[in-house]
Amino acid sequence: MCDSAKSETEVPSTFMSLPVRSIYVHVPFCEHRCGYCDFSIIANRAELIPRYLNALRKELETSPHLDSHLLEVDTLYIGGGTPTLLSANELEELFSILSDSFLLAPDAEFTIEANPDGLTADKIQVLKSVGVNRVSLGVQAFDDSRLIQLERTHSVQQTETAIELIQQNFSNFSLDLIFAIPGQTMAEWQQMLLKAISFQPPHISSYALTYEKGTRFWSDRNKGNFQSTDEQMEVEMYLKTISELTKANYDHYEISNFAKAGSQSRHNNIYWSGRPYLAFGPGAASFVNGQRHSNHRSSFTWMNRLEQNQSPIVSTDDLTAEERARELLAIGLRRRQGVNLDDLKNATGIDIAACYETEINDLIEKGWIQKEPFCLKITLAGLLFADEIASILI
């Protein structure tokens, strides 16, 4: 432990009492659980949506972090799951529930995740009427055979129709893509990137296909049913992503995220900058007043607990200033702008550069991070080892 680490009572007020201005709401419903998905979802159970909405209302009404006054927020993010699986009427009820607790600031970013096959004109009108101004569309691939391989329920035609509908109604939207799909070639991935760029989305997120323990893809790979993309090809695809999107004037502002000027995800930047946020719904985790609170991952248990007047929170972690400083450094290094060491010290009371000089110097020698005046930044080489960097620092 760092000798200069302060006790919780000595932690600067900025660490413990930053105002909460960001909200995440998890909507767990999906038409189908894709083979790579390890999120907290309920597949093909739309009849449970009314029960979920009642439980969400109860969670908001009983939250110890909310009171009778509306909380003004700068970012509101509705994720899942597939929030747009809800009908237009159910979406209206969802937003009515949220409006009883939250007030959007005049320049707030209000994001909702959507899948191409669930986005209809009537739902778009509901989204616009309540102030949604950013849509994150789960495209994943512009090839029907790859979509089938990923067990997605939409087609390329549905994707193109959904993008056109979004473009007609929103100026800010993001496309999610997946690369390193088994059998995918570099030429195929490059064409997919160019296809995405052709729609001129303000934001693109691009992720390598992962095999999380417990998922169907993880099990199938372990059984030898298919081979994952080899590591070198995955690296080359990632580097191609950076080069193509940078060439198209996207700022590579975070490991997996690229944005046109002024179009970074403000909500996700809250996470990466270590600011507090509240989260509601099954599996949701909040960070507020120096504590991390996590809801039960099971949607059924989450609903049952609320229906029985019990808290849905199953764990609360009190972070020391030292733990928070290490976490802020690891998370902050995901952003290409890096971490300002003076800001980190002011926020936590920890001189991280002095306390963990050995670990930091080792990462610098590996070429994974670089030190600039008052700042640590991840390098291009370090982007390929981001998870290892985080494990070393945390």
CSV table of C-alpha atoms in Angstrom, one decimal:
chain,number,residue,atom,x,y,z
A,1,MET,CA,0.0,0.0,0.0
A,2,CYS,CA,1.2,3.5,-0.7
A,3,ASP,CA,2.5,5.1,2.5
A,4,SER,CA,0.9,8.4,1.5
A,5,ALA,CA,-2.6,7.0,1.1
A,6,LYS,CA,-5.1,8.9,3.2
A,7,SER,CA,-7.9,7.4,5.2
A,8,GLU,CA,-11.4,7.8,3.9
A,9,THR,CA,-12.0,10.7,6.3
A,10,GLU,CA,-9.0,12.5,4.8
A,11,VAL,CA,-10.0,12.1,1.2
A,12,PRO,CA,-10.6,15.4,-0.6
A,13,SER,CA,-14.2,16.3,-0.9
A,14,THR,CA,-14.0,16.1,-4.7
A,15,PHE,CA,-13.5,12.3,-4.3
A,16,MET,CA,-16.6,11.8,-2.2
A,17,SER,CA,-19.1,14.5,-3.1
A,18,LEU,CA,-19.1,15.3,-6.7
A,19,PRO,CA,-22.7,15.9,-7.8
A,20,VAL,CA,-24.4,13.1,-9.7
A,21,ARG,CA,-25.4,14.4,-13.2
A,22,SER,CA,-25.5,11.1,-15.1
A,23,ILE,CA,-28.0,8.2,-15.2
A,24,TYR,CA,-28.0,4.7,-16.7
A,25,VAL,CA,-31.1,2.6,-17.0
A,26,HIS,CA,-30.9,-1.0,-18.0
A,27,VAL,CA,-33.7,-2.5,-20.0
A,28,PRO,CA,-33.0,-6.3,-20.1
A,29,PHE,CA,-35.3,-7.5,-22.8
A,30,CYS,CA,-34.1,-9.1,-26.1
A,31,GLU,CA,-35.8,-11.1,-28.7
A,32,HIS,CA,-32.9,-13.6,-28.6
A,33,ARG,CA,-29.7,-14.1,-26.6
A,34,CYS,CA,-26.8,-14.0,-29.1
A,35,GLY,CA,-24.1,-16.6,-28.6
A,36,TYR,CA,-21.4,-14.1,-27.5
A,37,CYS,CA,-23.7,-12.1,-25.1
A,38,ASP,CA,-23.0,-12.2,-21.3
A,39,PHE,CA,-25.1,-9.2,-20.4
A,40,SER,CA,-28.0,-9.3,-18.0
A,41,ILE,CA,-30.9,-9.9,-20.3
A,42,ILE,CA,-34.2,-11.8,-20.7
A,43,ALA,CA,-34.7,-13.4,-24.1
A,44,ASN,CA,-38.1,-13.8,-25.7
A,45,ARG,CA,-40.2,-12.8,-22.7
A,46,ALA,CA,-41.9,-9.6,-23.7
A,47,GLU,CA,-44.9,-10.4,-21.5
A,48,LEU,CA,-42.7,-9.5,-18.5
A,49,ILE,CA,-42.2,-5.9,-19.6
A,50,PRO,CA,-45.1,-4.5,-17.5
A,51,ARG,CA,-43.7,-6.2,-14.5
A,52,TYR,CA,-40.2,-4.8,-15.2
A,53,LEU,CA,-41.7,-1.3,-15.5
A,54,ASN,CA,-43.4,-1.5,-12.2
A,55,ALA,CA,-40.2,-2.7,-10.5
A,56,LEU,CA,-38.2,0.1,-12.1
A,57,ARG,CA,-40.7,2.6,-10.8
A,58,LYS,CA,-40.3,1.1,-7.3
A,59,GLU,CA,-36.6,1.2,-7.5
A,60,LEU,CA,-36.6,4.9,-8.4
A,61,GLU,CA,-39.1,5.7,-5.7
A,62,THR,CA,-37.1,3.9,-3.0
A,63,SER,CA,-33.6,4.8,-4.1
A,64,PRO,CA,-31.6,6.3,-1.2
A,65,HIS,CA,-29.9,8.6,-3.7
A,66,LEU,CA,-33.1,10.2,-4.9
A,67,ASP,CA,-35.6,12.4,-3.1
A,68,SER,CA,-38.9,14.1,-4.0
A,69,HIS,CA,-37.0,16.7,-6.0
A,70,LEU,CA,-36.3,16.1,-9.7
A,71,LEU,CA,-32.6,15.4,-10.3
A,72,GLU,CA,-31.3,17.5,-13.2
A,73,VAL,CA,-29.0,15.4,-15.4
A,74,ASP,CA,-26.5,16.1,-18.1
A,75,THR,CA,-26.5,12.6,-19.6
A,76,LEU,CA,-29.2,9.9,-19.6
A,77,TYR,CA,-28.5,6.5,-21.2
A,78,ILE,CA,-31.0,3.8,-21.8
A,79,GLY,CA,-29.2,0.5,-22.5
A,80,GLY,CA,-29.8,-3.2,-22.5
A,81,GLY,CA,-30.7,-5.6,-23.7
A,82,THR,CA,-32.8,-3.9,-26.5
A,83,PRO,CA,-34.8,-1.0,-25.1
A,84,THR,CA,-36.5,-0.5,-28.5
A,85,LEU,CA,-38.0,-4.0,-28.1
A,86,LEU,CA,-40.6,-2.2,-26.0
A,87,SER,CA,-43.7,-1.1,-27.9
A,88,ALA,CA,-44.3,2.5,-28.5
A,89,ASN,CA,-46.8,2.6,-25.6
A,90,GLU,CA,-44.4,0.8,-23.3
A,91,LEU,CA,-41.6,3.2,-24.2
A,92,GLU,CA,-44.0,6.1,-23.3
A,93,GLU,CA,-44.6,4.5,-19.9
A,94,LEU,CA,-40.8,4.0,-19.4
A,95,PHE,CA,-40.1,7.7,-20.1
A,96,SER,CA,-43.1,8.7,-17.9
A,97,ILE,CA,-41.5,6.8,-15.0
A,98,LEU,CA,-38.1,8.4,-15.6
A,99,SER,CA,-39.7,11.9,-15.8
A,100,ASP,CA,-41.0,11.5,-12.3
A,101,SER,CA,-37.4,11.4,-11.0
A,102,PHE,CA,-35.2,13.1,-13.6
A,103,LEU,CA,-35.1,16.4,-15.4
A,104,LEU,CA,-33.0,16.8,-18.5
A,105,ALA,CA,-30.6,19.8,-18.5
A,106,PRO,CA,-31.1,22.1,-21.5
A,107,ASP,CA,-28.1,20.7,-23.3
A,108,ALA,CA,-28.4,17.1,-22.0
A,109,GLU,CA,-27.3,14.1,-24.0
A,110,PHE,CA,-30.1,11.5,-24.0
A,111,THR,CA,-29.1,8.2,-25.6
A,112,ILE,CA,-31.0,5.0,-26.3
A,113,GLU,CA,-29.7,1.7,-27.7
A,114,ALA,CA,-31.6,0.2,-30.5
A,115,ASN,CA,-31.5,-2.8,-32.9
A,116,PRO,CA,-32.3,-2.4,-36.6
A,117,ASP,CA,-35.3,-4.8,-36.5
A,118,GLY,CA,-37.0,-3.1,-33.6
A,119,LEU,CA,-36.8,0.5,-34.7
A,120,THR,CA,-40.1,1.7,-36.2
A,121,ALA,CA,-41.5,5.1,-37.2
A,122,ASP,CA,-43.9,5.2,-34.3
A,123,LYS,CA,-41.2,4.4,-31.8
A,124,ILE,CA,-39.0,7.1,-33.3
A,125,GLN,CA,-41.7,9.7,-32.8
A,126,VAL,CA,-42.0,8.6,-29.1
A,127,LEU,CA,-38.2,9.0,-28.7
A,128,LYS,CA,-38.2,12.4,-30.2
A,129,SER,CA,-41.2,13.6,-28.1
A,130,VAL,CA,-39.4,12.8,-24.8
A,131,GLY,CA,-36.1,14.4,-25.8
A,132,VAL,CA,-34.0,11.5,-26.9
A,133,ASN,CA,-31.3,13.1,-29.1
A,134,ARG,CA,-28.8,10.2,-29.7
A,135,VAL,CA,-29.3,6.7,-30.9
A,136,SER,CA,-26.7,3.9,-30.6
A,137,LEU,CA,-27.5,1.3,-33.3
A,138,GLY,CA,-26.3,-2.3,-32.9
A,139,VAL,CA,-25.3,-2.9,-36.5
A,140,GLN,CA,-22.5,-5.4,-35.8
A,141,ALA,CA,-22.0,-6.4,-39.5
A,142,PHE,CA,-23.0,-5.4,-43.0
A,143,ASP,CA,-23.2,-8.9,-44.3
A,144,ASP,CA,-26.2,-11.2,-43.8
A,145,SER,CA,-24.1,-14.3,-43.5
A,146,ARG,CA,-22.0,-12.7,-40.7
A,147,LEU,CA,-25.2,-11.6,-39.0
A,148,ILE,CA,-26.5,-15.1,-39.0
A,149,GLN,CA,-23.1,-16.3,-37.7
A,150,LEU,CA,-23.4,-13.8,-34.8
A,151,GLU,CA,-27.0,-15.0,-34.2
A,152,ARG,CA,-28.3,-11.5,-34.8
A,153,THR,CA,-32.0,-11.2,-35.6
A,154,HIS,CA,-31.8,-8.4,-38.2
A,155,SER,CA,-30.7,-8.2,-41.8
A,156,VAL,CA,-28.5,-5.7,-43.7
A,157,GLN,CA,-31.6,-4.3,-45.4
A,158,GLN,CA,-33.2,-3.7,-42.0
A,159,THR,CA,-30.0,-2.0,-40.9
A,160,GLU,CA,-30.0,0.3,-43.9
A,161,THR,CA,-33.7,1.2,-43.4
A,162,ALA,CA,-33.1,1.9,-39.7
A,163,ILE,CA,-30.1,4.1,-40.4
A,164,GLU,CA,-32.1,6.1,-42.9
A,165,LEU,CA,-34.9,6.5,-40.4
A,166,ILE,CA,-32.4,7.7,-37.7
A,167,GLN,CA,-30.8,10.1,-40.1
A,168,GLN,CA,-34.2,11.7,-40.9
A,169,ASN,CA,-34.9,12.3,-37.2
A,170,PHE,CA,-31.6,12.6,-35.3
A,171,SER,CA,-28.4,14.4,-36.0
A,172,ASN,CA,-26.4,12.4,-33.5
A,173,PHE,CA,-26.1,8.6,-33.7
A,174,SER,CA,-23.6,5.8,-33.3
A,175,LEU,CA,-23.0,2.5,-35.1
A,176,ASP,CA,-21.7,-0.5,-33.3
A,177,LEU,CA,-19.5,-3.0,-35.2
A,178,ILE,CA,-17.9,-6.3,-34.4
A,179,PHE,CA,-14.7,-7.6,-36.0
A,180,ALA,CA,-12.6,-10.8,-35.8
A,181,ILE,CA,-15.6,-12.9,-36.6
A,182,PRO,CA,-14.3,-16.5,-37.4
A,183,GLY,CA,-13.5,-16.7,-41.1
A,184,GLN,CA,-13.7,-13.0,-41.6
A,185,THR,CA,-10.9,-11.7,-43.9
A,186,MET,CA,-9.1,-8.4,-43.8
A,187,ALA,CA,-10.6,-7.3,-47.1
A,188,GLU,CA,-14.1,-8.1,-45.8
A,189,TRP,CA,-13.5,-6.1,-42.6
A,190,GLN,CA,-12.1,-3.1,-44.6
A,191,GLN,CA,-15.2,-3.1,-46.8
A,192,MET,CA,-17.4,-3.2,-43.7
A,193,LEU,CA,-15.6,-0.2,-42.3
A,194,LEU,CA,-16.0,1.7,-45.5
A,195,LYS,CA,-19.7,0.8,-45.6
A,196,ALA,CA,-20.2,2.2,-42.1
A,197,ILE,CA,-18.3,5.3,-43.0
A,198,SER,CA,-20.5,5.8,-46.1
A,199,PHE,CA,-23.5,6.6,-43.8
A,200,GLN,CA,-21.5,9.4,-42.1
A,201,PRO,CA,-22.3,8.5,-38.5
A,202,PRO,CA,-21.0,11.0,-36.0
A,203,HIS,CA,-19.8,8.1,-33.9
A,204,ILE,CA,-18.6,4.5,-34.4
A,205,SER,CA,-17.8,1.9,-31.8
A,206,SER,CA,-15.8,-1.2,-32.9
A,207,TYR,CA,-15.2,-4.3,-30.8
A,208,ALA,CA,-13.4,-7.6,-31.4
A,209,LEU,CA,-15.6,-10.6,-30.9
A,210,THR,CA,-15.1,-11.9,-27.4
A,211,TYR,CA,-15.7,-15.3,-25.8
A,212,GLU,CA,-16.9,-14.7,-22.3
A,213,LYS,CA,-17.0,-17.6,-20.0
A,214,GLY,CA,-20.5,-19.1,-19.8
A,215,THR,CA,-21.6,-17.9,-23.2
A,216,ARG,CA,-22.6,-20.3,-26.0
A,217,PHE,CA,-19.7,-19.2,-28.2
A,218,TRP,CA,-17.2,-19.8,-25.4
A,219,SER,CA,-18.6,-23.3,-24.9
A,220,ASP,CA,-18.6,-24.1,-28.7
A,221,ARG,CA,-15.1,-22.9,-29.1
A,222,ASN,CA,-13.9,-25.0,-26.2
A,223,LYS,CA,-15.6,-28.0,-27.7
A,224,GLY,CA,-13.8,-27.4,-31.0
A,225,ASN,CA,-16.9,-26.5,-32.9
A,226,PHE,CA,-15.2,-23.5,-34.4
A,227,GLN,CA,-11.9,-21.6,-34.2
A,228,SER,CA,-11.7,-18.0,-33.1
A,229,THR,CA,-9.7,-15.6,-35.3
A,230,ASP,CA,-6.0,-15.9,-34.6
A,231,GLU,CA,-4.5,-13.1,-32.4
A,232,GLN,CA,-2.3,-11.6,-35.1
A,233,MET,CA,-5.2,-11.2,-37.5
A,234,GLU,CA,-7.3,-9.6,-34.7
A,235,VAL,CA,-4.5,-7.1,-34.1
A,236,GLU,CA,-4.2,-6.3,-37.8
A,237,MET,CA,-8.0,-5.8,-38.0
A,238,TYR,CA,-7.9,-3.5,-35.0
A,239,LEU,CA,-5.0,-1.4,-36.5
A,240,LYS,CA,-6.9,-1.3,-39.8
A,241,THR,CA,-9.9,0.0,-37.9
A,242,ILE,CA,-7.8,2.8,-36.5
A,243,SER,CA,-6.2,3.7,-39.8
A,244,GLU,CA,-9.5,3.7,-41.9
A,245,LEU,CA,-11.5,5.7,-39.3
A,246,THR,CA,-8.7,8.2,-38.6
A,247,LYS,CA,-8.4,8.7,-42.4
A,248,ALA,CA,-12.1,9.4,-42.5
A,249,ASN,CA,-11.6,12.2,-39.9
A,250,TYR,CA,-12.8,10.2,-36.9
A,251,ASP,CA,-11.0,11.0,-33.6
A,252,HIS,CA,-9.9,7.8,-31.9
A,253,TYR,CA,-10.7,9.1,-28.5
A,254,GLU,CA,-11.0,5.8,-26.6
A,255,ILE,CA,-9.8,2.3,-27.2
A,256,SER,CA,-12.9,1.1,-29.1
A,257,ASN,CA,-14.6,4.4,-29.8
A,258,PHE,CA,-14.2,6.9,-32.7
A,259,ALA,CA,-16.0,10.2,-33.1
A,260,LYS,CA,-16.4,13.2,-35.4
A,261,ALA,CA,-15.6,16.6,-33.8
A,262,GLY,CA,-18.0,17.3,-31.0
A,263,SER,CA,-19.6,13.8,-31.1
A,264,GLN,CA,-17.8,11.9,-28.4
A,265,SER,CA,-20.2,9.9,-26.1
A,266,ARG,CA,-20.6,12.3,-23.2
A,267,HIS,CA,-22.2,9.6,-21.0
A,268,ASN,CA,-19.3,7.1,-21.5
A,269,ASN,CA,-16.8,9.9,-20.8
A,270,ILE,CA,-18.4,10.2,-17.4
A,271,TYR,CA,-17.3,6.6,-16.7
A,272,TRP,CA,-13.9,7.0,-18.1
A,273,SER,CA,-13.2,10.3,-16.3
A,274,GLY,CA,-14.3,8.7,-12.9
A,275,ARG,CA,-17.3,11.0,-12.2
A,276,PRO,CA,-20.2,9.7,-10.2
A,277,TYR,CA,-23.3,8.2,-11.8
A,278,LEU,CA,-26.5,6.4,-10.8
A,279,ALA,CA,-27.7,3.2,-12.5
A,280,PHE,CA,-31.0,1.4,-12.3
A,281,GLY,CA,-32.3,-2.0,-13.5
A,282,PRO,CA,-31.0,-5.6,-13.2
A,283,GLY,CA,-27.2,-5.8,-13.1
A,284,ALA,CA,-26.8,-2.0,-13.0
A,285,ALA,CA,-23.9,-0.6,-11.0
A,286,SER,CA,-23.7,2.9,-9.6
A,287,PHE,CA,-20.7,4.9,-8.4
A,288,VAL,CA,-21.6,7.6,-5.9
A,289,ASN,CA,-20.1,9.1,-2.7
A,290,GLY,CA,-17.0,7.0,-3.1
A,291,GLN,CA,-19.1,3.7,-3.2
A,292,ARG,CA,-19.9,1.3,-5.9
A,293,HIS,CA,-23.4,-0.3,-5.6
A,294,SER,CA,-24.3,-3.3,-7.8
A,295,ASN,CA,-27.8,-4.6,-8.4
A,296,HIS,CA,-28.6,-8.3,-8.7
A,297,ARG,CA,-27.8,-9.5,-12.2
A,298,SER,CA,-30.9,-11.8,-12.4
A,299,SER,CA,-33.8,-9.8,-13.8
A,300,PHE,CA,-36.2,-12.1,-11.9
A,301,THR,CA,-34.4,-11.7,-8.6
A,302,TRP,CA,-34.2,-8.0,-9.2
A,303,MET,CA,-37.9,-7.8,-9.7
A,304,ASN,CA,-38.7,-10.1,-6.8
A,305,ARG,CA,-36.7,-8.1,-4.3
A,306,LEU,CA,-38.4,-4.9,-5.3
A,307,GLU,CA,-41.8,-6.5,-5.2
A,308,GLN,CA,-41.0,-7.7,-1.6
A,309,ASN,CA,-39.9,-4.2,-0.6
A,310,GLN,CA,-36.2,-5.3,-0.5
A,311,SER,CA,-33.3,-3.4,-2.0
A,312,PRO,CA,-32.1,-4.7,-5.4
A,313,ILE,CA,-28.5,-3.9,-4.4
A,314,VAL,CA,-26.5,-7.0,-3.6
A,315,SER,CA,-23.1,-5.5,-3.0
A,316,THR,CA,-21.6,-2.2,-1.9
A,317,ASP,CA,-17.9,-1.6,-2.2
A,318,ASP,CA,-16.3,1.3,-0.2
A,319,LEU,CA,-13.3,2.4,-2.2
A,320,THR,CA,-10.3,3.9,-0.4
A,321,ALA,CA,-8.6,6.8,-1.9
A,322,GLU,CA,-5.7,4.6,-3.1
A,323,GLU,CA,-8.1,2.1,-4.7
A,324,ARG,CA,-9.9,4.8,-6.4
A,325,ALA,CA,-6.7,6.5,-7.7
A,326,ARG,CA,-5.5,3.2,-9.2
A,327,GLU,CA,-8.9,2.6,-10.8
A,328,LEU,CA,-9.1,6.1,-12.2
A,329,LEU,CA,-5.7,5.7,-13.7
A,330,ALA,CA,-6.5,2.4,-15.3
A,331,ILE,CA,-9.9,3.5,-16.6
A,332,GLY,CA,-8.5,7.0,-17.7
A,333,LEU,CA,-5.8,5.4,-19.8
A,334,ARG,CA,-8.5,4.0,-22.0
A,335,ARG,CA,-8.9,7.5,-23.4
A,336,ARG,CA,-6.2,8.7,-25.8
A,337,GLN,CA,-6.1,12.1,-24.1
A,338,GLY,CA,-4.6,10.3,-21.1
A,339,VAL,CA,-4.7,11.1,-17.4
A,340,ASN,CA,-3.7,14.4,-15.8
A,341,LEU,CA,-1.7,13.4,-12.7
A,342,ASP,CA,-2.4,16.7,-11.0
A,343,ASP,CA,-6.1,16.3,-11.4
A,344,LEU,CA,-5.9,12.7,-10.2
A,345,LYS,CA,-4.0,13.8,-7.1
A,346,ASN,CA,-6.4,16.7,-6.4
A,347,ALA,CA,-9.4,14.3,-6.7
A,348,THR,CA,-8.0,11.5,-4.5
A,349,GLY,CA,-5.2,12.9,-2.4
A,350,ILE,CA,-2.9,10.2,-3.9
A,351,ASP,CA,0.3,11.0,-5.8
A,352,ILE,CA,0.0,8.0,-8.1
A,353,ALA,CA,3.2,8.7,-10.0
A,354,ALA,CA,5.2,8.5,-6.8
A,355,CYS,CA,3.3,5.7,-5.1
A,356,TYR,CA,3.4,3.4,-8.1
A,357,GLU,CA,6.6,4.6,-9.8
A,358,THR,CA,7.9,1.0,-10.4
A,359,GLU,CA,4.7,-0.2,-12.1
A,360,ILE,CA,4.4,3.0,-14.2
A,361,ASN,CA,8.1,2.9,-15.2
A,362,ASP,CA,7.7,-0.8,-16.2
A,363,LEU,CA,4.8,0.1,-18.5
A,364,ILE,CA,6.8,3.0,-20.0
A,365,GLU,CA,9.8,0.7,-20.7
A,366,LYS,CA,7.4,-1.8,-22.4
A,367,GLY,CA,6.3,1.0,-24.6
A,368,TRP,CA,2.7,0.7,-23.5
A,369,ILE,CA,2.3,4.1,-21.9
A,370,GLN,CA,4.2,7.4,-22.2
A,371,LYS,CA,4.8,10.2,-19.8
A,372,GLU,CA,4.3,13.8,-20.8
A,373,PRO,CA,4.4,16.8,-18.5
A,374,PHE,CA,1.7,16.2,-15.8
A,375,CYS,CA,0.1,13.4,-17.9
A,376,LEU,CA,0.3,9.7,-18.6
A,377,LYS,CA,-1.0,8.4,-22.0
A,378,ILE,CA,-1.5,5.0,-23.6
A,379,THR,CA,0.6,4.5,-26.8
A,380,LEU,CA,-0.5,2.8,-30.0
A,381,ALA,CA,1.3,-0.3,-28.9
A,382,GLY,CA,-0.3,-0.1,-25.5
A,383,LEU,CA,-3.8,-0.1,-27.0
A,384,LEU,CA,-3.2,-3.8,-27.9
A,385,PHE,CA,-2.5,-4.5,-24.2
A,386,ALA,CA,-5.1,-2.4,-22.5
A,387,ASP,CA,-6.5,-5.2,-20.4
A,388,GLU,CA,-3.0,-6.2,-19.1
A,389,ILE,CA,-2.3,-2.5,-18.3
A,390,ALA,CA,-5.5,-2.4,-16.3
A,391,SER,CA,-4.7,-5.6,-14.4
A,392,ILE,CA,-1.2,-4.3,-13.5
A,393,LEU,CA,-2.5,-1.0,-12.2
A,394,ILE,CA,-5.6,-2.3,-10.3
